[in-house]
Coordinates of C-alpha atoms in Angstrom, one line a residue:
X1 CA 0.2 -0.1 0.4
X2 CA 2.5 2.3 1.0
X3 CA 4.7 1.8 -2.4
X4 CA 1.4 2.3 -4.4
X5 CA 0.7 5.5 -2.7
X6 CA 4.5 6.2 -3.2
X7 CA 3.9 5.8 -6.9
X8 CA 0.9 7.8 -7.2
X9 CA 2.7 10.5 -5.3
X10 CA 5.8 10.5 -7.7
X11 CA 3.5 10.9 -10.4
X12 CA 2.0 13.9 -9.2
X13 CA 5.1 15.6 -7.3
X14 CA 8.2 15.3 -10.1
X15 CA 8.0 16.6 -13.9
X16 CA 11.2 16.1 -15.3
X17 CA 11.8 17.6 -18.3
X18 CA 11.4 15.6 -21.4
X19 CA 13.6 15.1 -23.3
X20 CA 16.9 16.2 -21.4
X21 CA 17.8 19.8 -21.6
X22 CA 21.7 18.5 -22.3
X23 CA 23.3 15.5 -22.7
X24 CA 26.8 14.3 -21.5
X25 CA 29.9 14.0 -23.7
X26 CA 33.6 13.2 -22.8
X27 CA 36.4 15.0 -23.9
X28 CA 38.8 12.5 -25.1
X29 CA 42.1 15.0 -24.9
X30 CA 41.5 16.0 -21.4
X31 CA 39.7 13.1 -20.0
X32 CA 36.9 15.2 -18.8
X33 CA 33.0 14.9 -18.3
X34 CA 31.0 17.9 -20.1
X35 CA 27.7 19.1 -20.8
X36 CA 26.9 19.4 -24.5
X37 CA 26.2 22.6 -26.1
X38 CA 28.0 24.3 -22.9
X39 CA 31.5 25.5 -23.4
X40 CA 34.1 24.1 -21.0
X41 CA 35.1 26.6 -18.0
X42 CA 38.1 25.7 -16.3
X43 CA 36.1 26.4 -12.8
X44 CA 33.5 24.3 -13.4
X45 CA 33.3 20.2 -13.0
X46 CA 31.2 17.7 -14.1
X47 CA 30.3 14.9 -12.2
X48 CA 28.7 11.3 -12.1
X49 CA 27.7 10.5 -8.2
X50 CA 26.5 6.9 -7.3
X51 CA 23.7 7.2 -4.4
X52 CA 23.2 4.8 -1.5
X53 CA 19.8 3.5 -3.7
X54 CA 22.0 2.3 -6.5
X55 CA 21.4 5.3 -8.9
X56 CA 23.9 7.3 -10.4
X57 CA 23.4 11.4 -10.6
X58 CA 24.7 14.2 -12.6
X59 CA 26.2 17.0 -10.6
X60 CA 28.2 20.2 -11.6
X61 CA 30.4 21.8 -9.4
X62 CA 31.3 25.9 -9.5
X63 CA 34.2 27.1 -8.2
X64 CA 35.0 30.7 -6.6
X65 CA 38.4 32.1 -5.8
X66 CA 38.7 32.7 -2.1
X67 CA 35.2 31.7 -1.2
X68 CA 34.2 30.6 2.2
X69 CA 31.0 29.0 1.7
X70 CA 29.6 26.4 -0.8
X71 CA 26.2 26.5 -1.7
X72 CA 24.6 23.1 -2.5
X73 CA 21.7 23.9 -4.9
X74 CA 18.3 21.6 -5.4
X75 CA 16.4 22.6 -8.1
X76 CA 12.8 22.9 -8.8
X77 CA 10.3 20.3 -9.9
X78 CA 10.4 20.8 -13.9
X79 CA 14.0 21.6 -14.4
X80 CA 17.4 20.0 -14.7
X81 CA 21.2 21.0 -14.1
X82 CA 21.0 22.2 -18.2
X83 CA 18.3 24.3 -17.6
X84 CA 20.1 25.8 -14.3
X85 CA 23.8 25.8 -16.0
X86 CA 23.9 29.5 -16.3
X87 CA 22.1 30.5 -13.1
X88 CA 24.7 28.7 -11.3
X89 CA 27.4 30.4 -12.7
X90 CA 25.7 33.7 -11.9
X91 CA 24.8 32.6 -8.5
X92 CA 28.3 31.6 -7.9
X93 CA 29.6 34.9 -9.2
X94 CA 27.2 37.5 -7.4
X95 CA 27.3 35.6 -4.1
X96 CA 30.9 34.6 -4.0
X97 CA 30.4 31.2 -3.1
X98 CA 31.2 27.6 -4.0
X99 CA 28.2 25.8 -6.0
X100 CA 27.2 22.5 -6.9
X101 CA 23.8 21.5 -8.5
X102 CA 22.9 18.2 -9.2
X103 CA 19.7 16.3 -10.7
X104 CA 17.5 14.4 -9.1
X105 CA 17.5 10.3 -10.0
X106 CA 15.3 10.4 -12.8
X107 CA 16.1 13.9 -13.9
X108 CA 18.5 15.1 -16.9
X109 CA 21.0 12.1 -17.5
X110 CA 20.6 10.8 -13.9
X111 CA 19.6 7.2 -13.6
X112 CA 16.8 5.7 -11.8
X113 CA 13.3 7.0 -11.2
X114 CA 12.2 10.3 -9.1
X115 CA 10.7 9.6 -5.7
X116 CA 10.8 11.0 -2.4
X117 CA 13.2 8.7 -0.9
X118 CA 15.4 8.8 -4.0
X119 CA 15.9 12.7 -3.9
X120 CA 17.2 12.2 -0.2
X121 CA 19.7 9.7 -1.6
X122 CA 20.5 12.1 -3.9
X123 CA 21.5 15.2 -1.9
X124 CA 23.2 12.9 0.4
X125 CA 25.5 11.7 -2.5
X126 CA 26.3 15.5 -3.4
X127 CA 27.1 16.6 0.3
X128 CA 29.4 13.8 0.5
X129 CA 31.2 14.7 -2.9
X130 CA 31.7 18.1 -1.3
X131 CA 32.9 16.9 2.1
X132 CA 35.2 14.0 0.5
X133 CA 36.3 15.4 -2.9
X134 CA 36.0 19.1 -2.2
X135 CA 37.0 19.3 1.3
X136 CA 34.0 21.4 2.4
X137 CA 33.1 21.4 5.9
X138 CA 29.5 21.1 7.1
X139 CA 29.9 24.5 8.9
X140 CA 30.7 26.2 5.5
X141 CA 27.7 24.7 3.6
X142 CA 24.7 26.4 2.9
X143 CA 22.1 24.3 1.4
X144 CA 19.4 26.0 -0.8
X145 CA 15.9 24.6 -2.0
X146 CA 13.6 25.6 -4.3
X147 CA 10.0 24.5 -4.8
X148 CA 10.2 20.6 -4.5
X149 CA 14.3 20.7 -3.7
X150 CA 12.8 22.3 -0.3
X151 CA 12.0 18.9 0.6
X152 CA 15.6 17.0 0.8
X153 CA 17.0 20.6 2.0
X154 CA 15.0 20.4 5.1
X155 CA 15.3 16.6 5.6
X156 CA 18.8 16.8 5.4
X157 CA 19.2 19.8 7.6
X158 CA 17.4 18.6 10.1
X159 CA 19.9 16.1 10.8
X160 CA 23.1 18.1 10.2
X161 CA 23.6 20.5 13.6
X162 CA 26.4 22.6 12.1
X163 CA 25.1 24.1 8.9
X164 CA 25.9 27.8 8.2
X165 CA 22.6 28.4 7.1
X166 CA 19.7 27.0 4.6
X167 CA 17.5 29.1 1.8
X168 CA 14.1 28.1 1.4
X169 CA 13.1 29.2 -2.3
X170 CA 9.2 29.0 -2.5
X171 CA 9.2 26.0 -0.5
X172 CA 6.4 23.4 0.3
X173 CA 4.8 23.1 3.8
X174 CA 4.4 19.1 2.6
X175 CA 3.4 17.2 -0.9
X176 CA -0.3 16.8 0.0
X177 CA -0.8 20.3 1.2
X178 CA 0.1 21.7 -2.3
X179 CA -3.1 20.1 -3.4
X180 CA -5.2 20.2 -0.3
X181 CA -5.4 22.4 2.9
X182 CA -5.2 19.6 5.4
X183 CA -4.6 20.4 9.0
X184 CA -2.3 17.2 9.8
X185 CA 0.4 15.5 8.2
X186 CA -0.9 11.9 7.0
X187 CA 1.5 8.7 6.8
X188 CA 1.1 8.5 2.9
X189 CA 2.3 12.4 2.4
X190 CA 5.8 13.3 1.0
X191 CA 8.0 16.3 2.1
X192 CA 6.6 16.8 5.5
X193 CA 8.5 20.2 6.0
X194 CA 6.1 21.2 8.1
X195 CA 7.3 18.3 10.8
X196 CA 11.1 18.6 10.2
X197 CA 11.7 22.5 10.0
X198 CA 11.6 23.1 13.7
X199 CA 14.7 20.4 14.0
X200 CA 16.9 22.9 11.5
X201 CA 19.5 24.8 13.7
X202 CA 21.0 27.1 11.8
X203 CA 20.1 30.4 10.0
X204 CA 17.2 29.9 7.4
X205 CA 16.1 32.5 4.8
X206 CA 12.5 32.3 3.3
X207 CA 12.0 34.1 -0.1
X208 CA 8.3 33.2 -1.7
X209 CA 6.6 35.3 -4.2
X210 CA 3.2 36.8 -2.9
X211 CA 1.3 35.9 -6.6
X212 CA 2.5 31.9 -6.5
X213 CA -0.1 30.3 -7.7
X214 CA 1.5 26.9 -7.8
X215 CA 2.7 27.0 -4.2
X216 CA 0.4 29.4 -2.3
X217 CA 2.9 32.2 0.0
X218 CA 1.1 31.0 2.9
X219 CA 3.5 27.7 2.7
X220 CA 6.7 30.1 3.1
X221 CA 4.8 32.4 5.6
X222 CA 4.2 29.3 7.9
X223 CA 7.3 27.4 7.3
X224 CA 8.9 30.7 8.8
X225 CA 7.1 31.1 11.8
X226 CA 8.3 27.5 12.6
X227 CA 12.0 27.9 11.9
X228 CA 14.1 28.1 15.0
X229 CA 16.7 30.7 13.9
X230 CA 14.5 33.0 11.9
X231 CA 16.2 35.6 9.4
X232 CA 14.8 38.5 7.6
X233 CA 12.5 37.1 4.7
X234 CA 11.6 37.9 1.4
X235 CA 7.9 38.2 0.7
X236 CA 8.4 39.7 -3.3
X237 CA 5.3 41.3 -4.4
X238 CA 3.7 39.9 -7.4
X239 CA 6.4 37.5 -7.8
X240 CA 5.0 34.1 -9.0
X241 CA 6.7 30.6 -8.7
X242 CA 9.2 30.8 -11.5
X243 CA 10.4 34.1 -11.8
X244 CA 11.8 35.3 -8.4
X245 CA 15.2 35.1 -9.7
X246 CA 14.5 38.4 -12.0
X247 CA 13.6 40.7 -9.4
X248 CA 16.7 42.9 -8.3
X249 CA 15.3 42.3 -4.5
X250 CA 16.1 38.6 -4.9
X251 CA 20.0 38.7 -5.1
X252 CA 20.8 42.1 -3.1
X253 CA 18.4 40.1 -0.2
X254 CA 20.1 36.8 -0.9
X255 CA 23.4 38.4 -0.8
X256 CA 22.8 40.2 2.4
X257 CA 22.0 37.0 4.0
X258 CA 25.2 34.7 2.8
X259 CA 27.5 38.0 4.2
X260 CA 25.8 38.2 7.6
X261 CA 25.9 34.4 8.3
X262 CA 29.9 34.5 6.9
X263 CA 30.6 37.2 9.6
X264 CA 29.0 35.5 12.4
X265 CA 30.8 32.1 11.5
X266 CA 34.2 34.5 11.4
X267 CA 33.3 35.4 14.7
X268 CA 32.3 32.4 16.1
X269 CA 35.6 30.6 14.8
X270 CA 37.6 33.8 16.5
X271 CA 36.1 33.3 19.5
X272 CA 36.8 29.5 19.0
X273 CA 40.5 30.1 17.9
X274 CA 41.1 32.2 21.1
X275 CA 39.6 29.3 23.5
X276 CA 41.8 26.8 21.5
X277 CA 44.8 29.0 22.0
X278 CA 44.1 29.2 25.5
X279 CA 43.7 25.5 25.7
X280 CA 46.9 25.1 23.6
X281 CA 48.9 27.5 26.1
X282 CA 47.5 25.4 29.1
X283 CA 48.6 21.9 27.5
X284 CA 52.1 23.4 26.5
X285 CA 52.1 24.9 30.5
X286 CA 51.6 21.1 31.5
X287 CA 53.7 19.5 28.9
X288 CA 56.8 21.6 30.8
X289 CA 55.5 20.4 33.9
X290 CA 55.3 16.7 32.5
X291 CA 59.4 15.9 32.3
X292 CA 59.2 17.3 35.9
X293 CA 56.7 15.0 37.1
X294 CA 58.6 12.6 35.3
X295 CA 62.0 13.1 36.9
X296 CA 60.5 12.9 40.5
X297 CA 59.0 9.5 39.8
X298 CA 62.6 8.2 38.9
X299 CA 64.1 7.8 42.3
X300 CA 67.4 6.2 41.0
X301 CA 68.4 9.2 39.1
X302 CA 67.5 11.6 42.4
X303 CA 69.5 9.1 44.2
X304 CA 72.5 10.1 42.3
X305 CA 72.0 13.8 42.6
X306 CA 71.4 13.5 46.6
X307 CA 74.6 11.3 46.9
X308 CA 76.8 14.6 45.8
X309 CA 76.4 16.1 49.5
X310 CA 79.7 17.6 49.8
X311 CA 79.3 19.9 46.6
X312 CA 75.9 20.9 48.6
X313 CA 77.9 21.4 51.8
X314 CA 79.7 24.0 50.1
X315 CA 76.7 25.9 49.5
X316 CA 75.7 25.2 53.2
X317 CA 78.9 27.3 54.2
X318 CA 78.3 30.7 53.6
X319 CA 74.7 30.1 55.4
X320 CA 76.9 29.0 58.4
X321 CA 79.7 31.6 58.1
X322 CA 76.8 34.3 57.6
X323 CA 75.8 32.7 60.9
X324 CA 79.0 33.0 62.3
X325 CA 79.4 36.9 60.9
X326 CA 76.0 37.3 62.5
X327 CA 76.9 35.8 66.0
X328 CA 80.5 37.9 65.8
X329 CA 78.9 41.1 64.7
X330 CA 76.7 41.0 67.4
X331 CA 79.0 39.6 70.1
X332 CA 81.3 42.4 68.9
X333 CA 78.5 44.9 69.6
X334 CA 78.0 43.2 72.8
X335 CA 81.6 44.1 73.7
X336 CA 81.6 47.5 72.9
X337 CA 78.4 48.2 74.6
X338 CA 80.2 46.2 77.7
X339 CA 82.9 48.3 77.4
X340 CA 81.1 51.7 77.0
X341 CA 79.1 50.4 80.3
X342 CA 82.5 49.9 82.1
X343 CA 83.4 53.6 81.0
X344 CA 80.6 55.1 82.2
X345 CA 80.5 53.2 85.4
X346 CA 84.3 54.6 85.9
X347 CA 83.0 57.9 85.1
X348 CA 80.3 57.3 87.5
X349 CA 82.9 56.5 89.9
X350 CA 85.2 59.1 89.3
X351 CA 82.5 61.3 89.9
X352 CA 81.7 59.9 93.5
X353 CA 85.0 60.0 94.1
X354 CA 85.5 64.0 93.4
X355 CA 82.5 64.4 95.6
X356 CA 84.0 62.8 98.6
X357 CA 87.2 64.8 97.6
X358 CA 84.8 67.9 97.7
X359 CA 83.5 67.1 101.0
X360 CA 86.3 66.3 102.5
X361 CA 87.8 69.3 101.5
X362 CA 85.0 71.1 102.6
X363 CA 85.2 69.4 106.3
X364 CA 89.3 70.3 106.7
X365 CA 88.0 74.0 105.6
X366 CA 85.1 74.0 108.2
X367 CA 87.5 72.5 111.0
X368 CA 90.2 75.1 110.0
X369 CA 87.7 77.5 110.3
X370 CA 86.8 76.4 113.5
X371 CA 90.2 76.5 114.7
X372 CA 90.8 79.9 113.4
X373 CA 87.5 80.8 115.4
X374 CA 88.6 79.2 118.6
X375 CA 91.9 81.0 118.2
X376 CA 90.2 84.3 118.2
X377 CA 88.3 83.4 121.3
X378 CA 91.2 82.7 123.1
X379 CA 92.7 86.2 121.7

């Protein structure tokens, strides 16, 4: 029953261009895979990528010199990368980003048939290629989903917590809600973005035209309300489902968004580097302390240094000499104080002796005066 429902949903949801807008050719001289009718560019790679569901998808990777962000673009329903090729080049130049676009299984020259679960495997293969072949990190990747491409975009973003950002261009709440305004999610519905968008943790930009007749603008507004980290949305007045790129505000607002998330990522990385630098300094100090600890554990080498007591005594002698000098100095001071005290004592005694001599002289004078008085009396 589920397979039948999925097949029916696929017939209603997917409309790959028929015939495809491009063919793949191989440059025998360079051994490169190229898109027919498109001139070769040095900064563009054309790739075939295997998926976990056994299909092989076609992708293009556009390099931009010194780019710090990589955009993974999931295109809309009735398009393939042949039709999107020139837009990919323009977006890479104006936004200054690396960009990878890919065809879903059954689209363009990709093998297999289109289905919800195949598109999940398709975007995973493209993401894996960015990490393994081009060295992109999750923190530098921006997922961009247009229309039905919002399904695999939101599904992958909900499982990657460190993404730089997400852009939803004319997104859908779910496949069934495009056709019917249902109030709940059913098991047979596809691309249940309404249930997954609250799990997306990175900054999210929603762009939608107010005159969209395919996917009503209410889809974009409701998804924006459910975002964890909202960015100022862009509701293009009069824009429909397929012409938003023609509005000047589209590119201007997109450039502002990417510049904002790149600056915030730079600040986070700067803060992280400062913390890492502090941690590295702490570890280096620990490393410097480490050898000392290792020497302390080896008791035998320490004994070899402890045996040399005689050289250590030589270092102790100045201390002893200083102690004797201290004692000698203070003894000398005590002797000097003793001498000075004895000198004072002698002076005191001499003064007392002088006092006694003066008193004895006074007595003698007094006797002499009395004797004179006595003689005077006799006279």
